[in-house]
Amino acid sequence: MSVLEFGLLVLAGLGAGLIGSIAGLASLISYPALLATGLSPVAANVTNTVALVLSGVGAVSASRPELTGQRDRLVRLGAAGLLGGVAGAVLLLLTPATAFERLVPFLIAGASVAILVQRPPRQLAAEGAAAGQRHRDHWGLVLGTFGASVYAGYFGAAAGVVLLAMYLLVTGEGVPRSNALKNVVLGLANGVAAVGYAFFADVAWLAALPLAIGFLLGGRLGPRVVRRVPQTLLRRLIAVAGLALAVHLGLDAFG
């Protein structure tokens, strides 16, 4: 790997970690960056998941104030995240590479559309507060967390968006506390999947290192700016870029 590629992966990780800790879209930046270095789709995916562990470490370490008072919730949802991450990793390891190449464009397109149609965080927070007055956490939230974590362990683009919207609507918490919860669960799902990939998959460690450095820095910055970043424009730009990427990869996979 050249010095230029190393530096570009650090920058990609920084941007992906920042956006991932805010909007849950890290893979839409880091995954194509790994593809640009010449990695195969499967190798890029497992390498990305391994590096993402540092994004979770950075985001969670900067979210301690928002996690105060959520211990019981973290235990339940964290366990669901761990189990989902294991299931997603096993699914990827048992899926033929050719099938994965053809599935990726649809995953990215679906993630991008989810971001494009998502309502503003303040509106979601208001609805979540209203929902919280009627009912609190229930087992449906645990099952939903498990399902999103399976996807996170398998590929993960925009899995954070699904978790964040779900936590806002069901727990009645605001964006900062729901975002912190999302970062913990996503970090656990990525972490357990990364352990499996480290032993049973072909991880490109030379690419994972610079990406992980960027992820750590970006992950720590995210929670600090989550209340200040104009997220609507950012989500739309990322969604459009994601759709363009999905079209490009789709043409390569099916062409």
PDB file of C-alpha atoms in Angstrom:
ATOM      1  CA  MET A   1       0.000   0.000   0.000  1.00  0.00           C
ATOM      2  CA  SER A   2       1.331   3.424  -0.971  1.00  0.00           C
ATOM      3  CA  VAL A   3       1.624   6.393   1.384  1.00  0.00           C
ATOM      4  CA  LEU A   4      -1.082   8.149  -0.617  1.00  0.00           C
ATOM      5  CA  GLU A   5      -3.523   5.244  -0.221  1.00  0.00           C
ATOM      6  CA  PHE A   6      -2.728   5.093   3.500  1.00  0.00           C
ATOM      7  CA  GLY A   7      -3.491   8.804   3.904  1.00  0.00           C
ATOM      8  CA  LEU A   8      -6.671   8.598   1.854  1.00  0.00           C
ATOM      9  CA  LEU A   9      -7.959   5.718   3.974  1.00  0.00           C
ATOM     10  CA  VAL A  10      -7.282   7.700   7.153  1.00  0.00           C
ATOM     11  CA  LEU A  11      -9.271  10.612   5.710  1.00  0.00           C
ATOM     12  CA  ALA A  12     -12.044   8.273   4.546  1.00  0.00           C
ATOM     13  CA  GLY A  13     -12.174   6.736   8.012  1.00  0.00           C
ATOM     14  CA  LEU A  14     -12.318  10.174   9.625  1.00  0.00           C
ATOM     15  CA  GLY A  15     -15.244  11.258   7.469  1.00  0.00           C
ATOM     16  CA  ALA A  16     -16.980   7.898   7.758  1.00  0.00           C
ATOM     17  CA  GLY A  17     -16.519   7.768  11.533  1.00  0.00           C
ATOM     18  CA  LEU A  18     -17.921  11.273  11.933  1.00  0.00           C
ATOM     19  CA  ILE A  19     -20.927  10.660   9.713  1.00  0.00           C
ATOM     20  CA  GLY A  20     -21.437   7.149  11.056  1.00  0.00           C
ATOM     21  CA  SER A  21     -21.574   8.313  14.662  1.00  0.00           C
ATOM     22  CA  ILE A  22     -24.130  10.968  13.681  1.00  0.00           C
ATOM     23  CA  ALA A  23     -26.197   9.425  10.902  1.00  0.00           C
ATOM     24  CA  GLY A  24     -25.194   5.747  10.851  1.00  0.00           C
ATOM     25  CA  LEU A  25     -23.775   5.836   7.334  1.00  0.00           C
ATOM     26  CA  ALA A  26     -20.091   5.080   7.818  1.00  0.00           C
ATOM     27  CA  SER A  27     -20.013   2.186   5.350  1.00  0.00           C
ATOM     28  CA  LEU A  28     -21.328   4.299   2.498  1.00  0.00           C
ATOM     29  CA  ILE A  29     -17.997   6.160   2.616  1.00  0.00           C
ATOM     30  CA  SER A  30     -15.505   3.621   3.929  1.00  0.00           C
ATOM     31  CA  TYR A  31     -16.665   0.655   1.822  1.00  0.00           C
ATOM     32  CA  PRO A  32     -16.143   2.319  -1.584  1.00  0.00           C
ATOM     33  CA  ALA A  33     -12.835   3.735  -0.310  1.00  0.00           C
ATOM     34  CA  LEU A  34     -11.656   0.170   0.313  1.00  0.00           C
ATOM     35  CA  LEU A  35     -12.920  -0.933  -3.096  1.00  0.00           C
ATOM     36  CA  ALA A  36     -10.858   1.882  -4.638  1.00  0.00           C
ATOM     37  CA  THR A  37      -7.692   0.291  -3.201  1.00  0.00           C
ATOM     38  CA  GLY A  38      -8.387  -2.840  -5.245  1.00  0.00           C
ATOM     39  CA  LEU A  39     -10.003  -5.085  -2.617  1.00  0.00           C
ATOM     40  CA  SER A  40     -12.747  -7.490  -3.635  1.00  0.00           C
ATOM     41  CA  PRO A  41     -16.286  -6.750  -2.358  1.00  0.00           C
ATOM     42  CA  VAL A  42     -16.151  -9.444   0.327  1.00  0.00           C
ATOM     43  CA  ALA A  43     -12.624  -8.507   1.467  1.00  0.00           C
ATOM     44  CA  ALA A  44     -13.622  -4.843   1.561  1.00  0.00           C
ATOM     45  CA  ASN A  45     -16.693  -5.654   3.633  1.00  0.00           C
ATOM     46  CA  VAL A  46     -14.914  -7.731   6.285  1.00  0.00           C
ATOM     47  CA  THR A  47     -12.024  -5.238   6.462  1.00  0.00           C
ATOM     48  CA  ASN A  48     -14.503  -2.412   6.868  1.00  0.00           C
ATOM     49  CA  THR A  49     -16.302  -4.231   9.704  1.00  0.00           C
ATOM     50  CA  VAL A  50     -13.035  -4.866  11.549  1.00  0.00           C
ATOM     51  CA  ALA A  51     -12.005  -1.205  11.253  1.00  0.00           C
ATOM     52  CA  LEU A  52     -15.472  -0.033  12.332  1.00  0.00           C
ATOM     53  CA  VAL A  53     -14.782  -1.364  15.827  1.00  0.00           C
ATOM     54  CA  LEU A  54     -12.624   1.725  16.443  1.00  0.00           C
ATOM     55  CA  SER A  55     -15.466   3.993  15.348  1.00  0.00           C
ATOM     56  CA  GLY A  56     -17.637   2.438  18.046  1.00  0.00           C
ATOM     57  CA  VAL A  57     -14.872   2.846  20.634  1.00  0.00           C
ATOM     58  CA  GLY A  58     -14.485   6.517  19.777  1.00  0.00           C
ATOM     59  CA  ALA A  59     -18.204   7.269  19.701  1.00  0.00           C
ATOM     60  CA  VAL A  60     -19.012   5.449  22.939  1.00  0.00           C
ATOM     61  CA  SER A  61     -16.086   6.995  24.820  1.00  0.00           C
ATOM     62  CA  ALA A  62     -17.394  10.448  23.887  1.00  0.00           C
ATOM     63  CA  SER A  63     -21.005   9.603  24.817  1.00  0.00           C
ATOM     64  CA  ARG A  64     -20.721   8.790  28.518  1.00  0.00           C
ATOM     65  CA  PRO A  65     -22.956  11.675  29.700  1.00  0.00           C
ATOM     66  CA  GLU A  66     -25.761  10.575  27.343  1.00  0.00           C
ATOM     67  CA  LEU A  67     -25.490   6.947  28.483  1.00  0.00           C
ATOM     68  CA  THR A  68     -26.059   7.798  32.152  1.00  0.00           C
ATOM     69  CA  GLY A  69     -29.226   6.146  33.455  1.00  0.00           C
ATOM     70  CA  GLN A  70     -29.560   3.696  30.539  1.00  0.00           C
ATOM     71  CA  ARG A  71     -27.812   0.706  32.118  1.00  0.00           C
ATOM     72  CA  ASP A  72     -30.756  -1.717  32.105  1.00  0.00           C
ATOM     73  CA  ARG A  73     -31.670  -0.768  28.556  1.00  0.00           C
ATOM     74  CA  LEU A  74     -28.062  -1.195  27.447  1.00  0.00           C
ATOM     75  CA  VAL A  75     -27.917  -4.705  28.900  1.00  0.00           C
ATOM     76  CA  ARG A  76     -31.032  -5.863  27.015  1.00  0.00           C
ATOM     77  CA  LEU A  77     -30.269  -4.182  23.720  1.00  0.00           C
ATOM     78  CA  GLY A  78     -26.549  -4.863  23.930  1.00  0.00           C
ATOM     79  CA  ALA A  79     -27.226  -8.593  24.204  1.00  0.00           C
ATOM     80  CA  ALA A  80     -29.491  -8.394  21.144  1.00  0.00           C
ATOM     81  CA  GLY A  81     -26.758  -6.503  19.297  1.00  0.00           C
ATOM     82  CA  LEU A  82     -24.161  -9.157  20.121  1.00  0.00           C
ATOM     83  CA  LEU A  83     -26.373 -12.036  18.987  1.00  0.00           C
ATOM     84  CA  GLY A  84     -27.378 -10.186  15.827  1.00  0.00           C
ATOM     85  CA  GLY A  85     -23.770  -9.419  14.985  1.00  0.00           C
ATOM     86  CA  VAL A  86     -22.862 -13.096  15.287  1.00  0.00           C
ATOM     87  CA  ALA A  87     -25.760 -14.109  13.042  1.00  0.00           C
ATOM     88  CA  GLY A  88     -24.834 -11.503  10.433  1.00  0.00           C
ATOM     89  CA  ALA A  89     -21.192 -12.587  10.374  1.00  0.00           C
ATOM     90  CA  VAL A  90     -22.129 -16.252   9.959  1.00  0.00           C
ATOM     91  CA  LEU A  91     -24.516 -15.313   7.160  1.00  0.00           C
ATOM     92  CA  LEU A  92     -21.780 -13.438   5.295  1.00  0.00           C
ATOM     93  CA  LEU A  93     -19.228 -16.226   5.739  1.00  0.00           C
ATOM     94  CA  LEU A  94     -21.709 -18.782   4.350  1.00  0.00           C
ATOM     95  CA  THR A  95     -22.831 -16.623   1.424  1.00  0.00           C
ATOM     96  CA  PRO A  96     -21.021 -17.157  -1.910  1.00  0.00           C
ATOM     97  CA  ALA A  97     -18.911 -14.172  -2.991  1.00  0.00           C
ATOM     98  CA  THR A  98     -20.768 -13.815  -6.278  1.00  0.00           C
ATOM     99  CA  ALA A  99     -24.084 -13.612  -4.470  1.00  0.00           C
ATOM    100  CA  PHE A 100     -22.687 -10.944  -2.154  1.00  0.00           C
ATOM    101  CA  GLU A 101     -21.474  -8.834  -5.090  1.00  0.00           C
ATOM    102  CA  ARG A 102     -24.996  -8.827  -6.500  1.00  0.00           C
ATOM    103  CA  LEU A 103     -26.614  -8.113  -3.156  1.00  0.00           C
ATOM    104  CA  VAL A 104     -24.460  -5.097  -2.223  1.00  0.00           C
ATOM    105  CA  PRO A 105     -26.036  -2.621  -4.701  1.00  0.00           C
ATOM    106  CA  PHE A 106     -29.493  -3.371  -3.314  1.00  0.00           C
ATOM    107  CA  LEU A 107     -28.279  -2.979   0.277  1.00  0.00           C
ATOM    108  CA  ILE A 108     -26.703   0.380  -0.489  1.00  0.00           C
ATOM    109  CA  ALA A 109     -29.732   1.562  -2.474  1.00  0.00           C
ATOM    110  CA  GLY A 110     -32.084   0.558   0.334  1.00  0.00           C
ATOM    111  CA  ALA A 111     -29.913   2.322   2.909  1.00  0.00           C
ATOM    112  CA  SER A 112     -29.783   5.468   0.793  1.00  0.00           C
ATOM    113  CA  VAL A 113     -33.541   5.541   0.275  1.00  0.00           C
ATOM    114  CA  ALA A 114     -34.035   5.071   4.025  1.00  0.00           C
ATOM    115  CA  ILE A 115     -31.933   8.155   4.648  1.00  0.00           C
ATOM    116  CA  LEU A 116     -33.615  10.152   1.897  1.00  0.00           C
ATOM    117  CA  VAL A 117     -37.115   9.628   3.256  1.00  0.00           C
ATOM    118  CA  GLN A 118     -36.214   9.846   6.941  1.00  0.00           C
ATOM    119  CA  ARG A 119     -37.902  12.720   8.721  1.00  0.00           C
ATOM    120  CA  PRO A 120     -35.866  15.384  10.555  1.00  0.00           C
ATOM    121  CA  PRO A 121     -34.366  14.207  13.867  1.00  0.00           C
ATOM    122  CA  ARG A 122     -36.264  16.856  15.843  1.00  0.00           C
ATOM    123  CA  GLN A 123     -39.569  15.589  14.492  1.00  0.00           C
ATOM    124  CA  LEU A 124     -38.598  12.009  15.271  1.00  0.00           C
ATOM    125  CA  ALA A 125     -37.553  13.057  18.761  1.00  0.00           C
ATOM    126  CA  ALA A 126     -40.892  14.801  19.347  1.00  0.00           C
ATOM    127  CA  GLU A 127     -42.797  11.715  18.190  1.00  0.00           C
ATOM    128  CA  GLY A 128     -40.546   9.528  20.287  1.00  0.00           C
ATOM    129  CA  ALA A 129     -41.312  11.614  23.366  1.00  0.00           C
ATOM    130  CA  ALA A 130     -45.033  11.313  22.660  1.00  0.00           C
ATOM    131  CA  ALA A 131     -44.722   7.559  22.164  1.00  0.00           C
ATOM    132  CA  GLY A 132     -42.730   7.289  25.375  1.00  0.00           C
ATOM    133  CA  GLN A 133     -45.588   8.749  27.314  1.00  0.00           C
ATOM    134  CA  ARG A 134     -47.834   5.907  26.147  1.00  0.00           C
ATOM    135  CA  HIS A 135     -45.424   3.006  26.527  1.00  0.00           C
ATOM    136  CA  ARG A 136     -41.800   2.344  27.341  1.00  0.00           C
ATOM    137  CA  ASP A 137     -39.349  -0.290  26.220  1.00  0.00           C
ATOM    138  CA  HIS A 138     -40.805  -3.668  25.296  1.00  0.00           C
ATOM    139  CA  TRP A 139     -39.571  -6.892  23.715  1.00  0.00           C
ATOM    140  CA  GLY A 140     -40.387  -5.598  20.257  1.00  0.00           C
ATOM    141  CA  LEU A 141     -37.508  -3.164  20.673  1.00  0.00           C
ATOM    142  CA  VAL A 142     -35.171  -6.050  21.509  1.00  0.00           C
ATOM    143  CA  LEU A 143     -36.310  -8.006  18.442  1.00  0.00           C
ATOM    144  CA  GLY A 144     -35.950  -4.953  16.229  1.00  0.00           C
ATOM    145  CA  THR A 145     -32.446  -4.397  17.589  1.00  0.00           C
ATOM    146  CA  PHE A 146     -31.563  -8.016  16.844  1.00  0.00           C
ATOM    147  CA  GLY A 147     -32.780  -7.705  13.239  1.00  0.00           C
ATOM    148  CA  ALA A 148     -30.872  -4.478  12.612  1.00  0.00           C
ATOM    149  CA  SER A 149     -27.763  -6.009  14.206  1.00  0.00           C
ATOM    150  CA  VAL A 150     -27.933  -9.023  11.882  1.00  0.00           C
ATOM    151  CA  TYR A 151     -27.813  -6.561   9.002  1.00  0.00           C
ATOM    152  CA  ALA A 152     -24.972  -4.653  10.720  1.00  0.00           C
ATOM    153  CA  GLY A 153     -22.903  -7.812  11.058  1.00  0.00           C
ATOM    154  CA  TYR A 154     -23.599  -8.774   7.447  1.00  0.00           C
ATOM    155  CA  PHE A 155     -22.982  -5.455   5.735  1.00  0.00           C
ATOM    156  CA  GLY A 156     -24.226  -2.599   7.880  1.00  0.00           C
ATOM    157  CA  ALA A 157     -24.680   0.437   5.608  1.00  0.00           C
ATOM    158  CA  ALA A 158     -27.358   2.576   7.337  1.00  0.00           C
ATOM    159  CA  ALA A 159     -27.995  -0.003  10.065  1.00  0.00           C
ATOM    160  CA  GLY A 160     -27.371   2.853  12.471  1.00  0.00           C
ATOM    161  CA  VAL A 161     -30.158   4.871  10.871  1.00  0.00           C
ATOM    162  CA  VAL A 162     -32.649   2.073  11.481  1.00  0.00           C
ATOM    163  CA  LEU A 163     -31.551   1.756  15.103  1.00  0.00           C
ATOM    164  CA  LEU A 164     -31.628   5.499  15.747  1.00  0.00           C
ATOM    165  CA  ALA A 165     -35.120   5.972  14.317  1.00  0.00           C
ATOM    166  CA  MET A 166     -36.386   2.966  16.256  1.00  0.00           C
ATOM    167  CA  TYR A 167     -34.921   4.203  19.554  1.00  0.00           C
ATOM    168  CA  LEU A 168     -36.271   7.709  19.060  1.00  0.00           C
ATOM    169  CA  LEU A 169     -39.780   6.442  18.413  1.00  0.00           C
ATOM    170  CA  VAL A 170     -39.948   3.738  21.076  1.00  0.00           C
ATOM    171  CA  THR A 171     -37.851   4.890  24.045  1.00  0.00           C
ATOM    172  CA  GLY A 172     -39.064   8.491  24.173  1.00  0.00           C
ATOM    173  CA  GLU A 173     -35.480   9.738  24.461  1.00  0.00           C
ATOM    174  CA  GLY A 174     -34.093  12.659  22.464  1.00  0.00           C
ATOM    175  CA  VAL A 175     -31.506  12.503  19.696  1.00  0.00           C
ATOM    176  CA  PRO A 176     -28.316  12.672  21.820  1.00  0.00           C
ATOM    177  CA  ARG A 177     -29.286   9.828  24.195  1.00  0.00           C
ATOM    178  CA  SER A 178     -30.800   7.693  21.424  1.00  0.00           C
ATOM    179  CA  ASN A 179     -27.725   8.281  19.274  1.00  0.00           C
ATOM    180  CA  ALA A 180     -25.440   7.222  22.138  1.00  0.00           C
ATOM    181  CA  LEU A 181     -27.485   4.051  22.612  1.00  0.00           C
ATOM    182  CA  LYS A 182     -27.293   3.346  18.899  1.00  0.00           C
ATOM    183  CA  ASN A 183     -23.514   3.745  18.942  1.00  0.00           C
ATOM    184  CA  VAL A 184     -23.144   1.191  21.756  1.00  0.00           C
ATOM    185  CA  VAL A 185     -25.373  -1.430  20.127  1.00  0.00           C
ATOM    186  CA  LEU A 186     -23.820  -0.940  16.702  1.00  0.00           C
ATOM    187  CA  GLY A 187     -20.346  -1.088  18.215  1.00  0.00           C
ATOM    188  CA  LEU A 188     -21.141  -4.420  19.869  1.00  0.00           C
ATOM    189  CA  ALA A 189     -22.627  -5.893  16.679  1.00  0.00           C
ATOM    190  CA  ASN A 190     -19.619  -4.786  14.634  1.00  0.00           C
ATOM    191  CA  GLY A 191     -17.214  -5.920  17.326  1.00  0.00           C
ATOM    192  CA  VAL A 192     -18.444  -9.502  17.595  1.00  0.00           C
ATOM    193  CA  ALA A 193     -18.647  -9.775  13.787  1.00  0.00           C
ATOM    194  CA  ALA A 194     -15.094  -8.423  13.526  1.00  0.00           C
ATOM    195  CA  VAL A 195     -13.805 -11.148  15.859  1.00  0.00           C
ATOM    196  CA  GLY A 196     -15.286 -13.808  13.606  1.00  0.00           C
ATOM    197  CA  TYR A 197     -13.873 -12.177  10.480  1.00  0.00           C
ATOM    198  CA  ALA A 198     -10.427 -11.875  12.058  1.00  0.00           C
ATOM    199  CA  PHE A 199     -10.285 -15.669  12.468  1.00  0.00           C
ATOM    200  CA  PHE A 200     -12.287 -16.959   9.512  1.00  0.00           C
ATOM    201  CA  ALA A 201     -12.148 -14.321   6.750  1.00  0.00           C
ATOM    202  CA  ASP A 202      -9.522 -12.642   4.607  1.00  0.00           C
ATOM    203  CA  VAL A 203      -9.037  -9.282   6.346  1.00  0.00           C
ATOM    204  CA  ALA A 204      -6.749  -6.780   4.588  1.00  0.00           C
ATOM    205  CA  TRP A 205      -4.955  -5.611   7.741  1.00  0.00           C
ATOM    206  CA  LEU A 206      -2.796  -3.036   5.958  1.00  0.00           C
ATOM    207  CA  ALA A 207      -5.985  -1.311   4.803  1.00  0.00           C
ATOM    208  CA  ALA A 208      -7.812  -1.837   8.095  1.00  0.00           C
ATOM    209  CA  LEU A 209      -5.145   0.016  10.119  1.00  0.00           C
ATOM    210  CA  PRO A 210      -5.386   3.483   8.502  1.00  0.00           C
ATOM    211  CA  LEU A 211      -9.157   3.184   8.211  1.00  0.00           C
ATOM    212  CA  ALA A 212      -9.401   2.303  11.906  1.00  0.00           C
ATOM    213  CA  ILE A 213      -7.281   5.327  12.869  1.00  0.00           C
ATOM    214  CA  GLY A 214      -9.659   7.591  10.981  1.00  0.00           C
ATOM    215  CA  PHE A 215     -12.696   5.809  12.445  1.00  0.00           C
ATOM    216  CA  LEU A 216     -11.445   6.384  15.990  1.00  0.00           C
ATOM    217  CA  LEU A 217     -10.928  10.107  15.438  1.00  0.00           C
ATOM    218  CA  GLY A 218     -14.204  10.558  13.565  1.00  0.00           C
ATOM    219  CA  GLY A 219     -16.140   8.489  16.079  1.00  0.00           C
ATOM    220  CA  ARG A 220     -14.959  10.696  18.940  1.00  0.00           C
ATOM    221  CA  LEU A 221     -15.939  13.861  17.082  1.00  0.00           C
ATOM    222  CA  GLY A 222     -19.453  12.706  16.181  1.00  0.00           C
ATOM    223  CA  PRO A 223     -21.189  12.869  19.577  1.00  0.00           C
ATOM    224  CA  ARG A 224     -19.660  16.296  20.213  1.00  0.00           C
ATOM    225  CA  VAL A 225     -21.248  17.840  17.143  1.00  0.00           C
ATOM    226  CA  VAL A 226     -24.497  15.860  16.902  1.00  0.00           C
ATOM    227  CA  ARG A 227     -26.503  18.818  18.223  1.00  0.00           C
ATOM    228  CA  ARG A 228     -24.854  21.369  15.936  1.00  0.00           C
ATOM    229  CA  VAL A 229     -24.579  19.745  12.496  1.00  0.00           C
ATOM    230  CA  PRO A 230     -27.334  20.639   9.958  1.00  0.00           C
ATOM    231  CA  GLN A 231     -28.206  17.007   9.311  1.00  0.00           C
ATOM    232  CA  THR A 232     -30.966  17.358   6.711  1.00  0.00           C
ATOM    233  CA  LEU A 233     -28.685  18.566   3.911  1.00  0.00           C
ATOM    234  CA  LEU A 234     -26.004  16.088   4.929  1.00  0.00           C
ATOM    235  CA  ARG A 235     -28.414  13.151   4.794  1.00  0.00           C
ATOM    236  CA  ARG A 236     -29.645  14.169   1.348  1.00  0.00           C
ATOM    237  CA  LEU A 237     -26.140  14.485  -0.078  1.00  0.00           C
ATOM    238  CA  ILE A 238     -25.136  11.107   1.321  1.00  0.00           C
ATOM    239  CA  ALA A 239     -28.332   9.501   0.033  1.00  0.00           C
ATOM    240  CA  VAL A 240     -27.743  10.784  -3.497  1.00  0.00           C
ATOM    241  CA  ALA A 241     -24.119   9.638  -3.392  1.00  0.00           C
ATOM    242  CA  GLY A 242     -25.213   6.244  -2.087  1.00  0.00           C
ATOM    243  CA  LEU A 243     -27.744   5.787  -4.870  1.00  0.00           C
ATOM    244  CA  ALA A 244     -25.115   6.719  -7.462  1.00  0.00           C
ATOM    245  CA  LEU A 245     -22.751   4.175  -5.915  1.00  0.00           C
ATOM    246  CA  ALA A 246     -25.474   1.520  -5.939  1.00  0.00           C
ATOM    247  CA  VAL A 247     -26.074   2.094  -9.647  1.00  0.00           C
ATOM    248  CA  HIS A 248     -22.350   1.911 -10.394  1.00  0.00           C
ATOM    249  CA  LEU A 249     -21.819  -1.320  -8.435  1.00  0.00           C
ATOM    250  CA  GLY A 250     -25.007  -2.767  -9.895  1.00  0.00           C
ATOM    251  CA  LEU A 251     -23.746  -2.206 -13.417  1.00  0.00           C
ATOM    252  CA  ASP A 252     -20.452  -3.887 -12.508  1.00  0.00           C
ATOM    253  CA  ALA A 253     -22.164  -6.860 -10.844  1.00  0.00           C
ATOM    254  CA  PHE A 254     -24.822  -7.489 -13.468  1.00  0.00           C
ATOM    255  CA  GLY A 255     -23.084  -6.126 -16.551  1.00  0.00           C
TER     256      GLY A 255
END
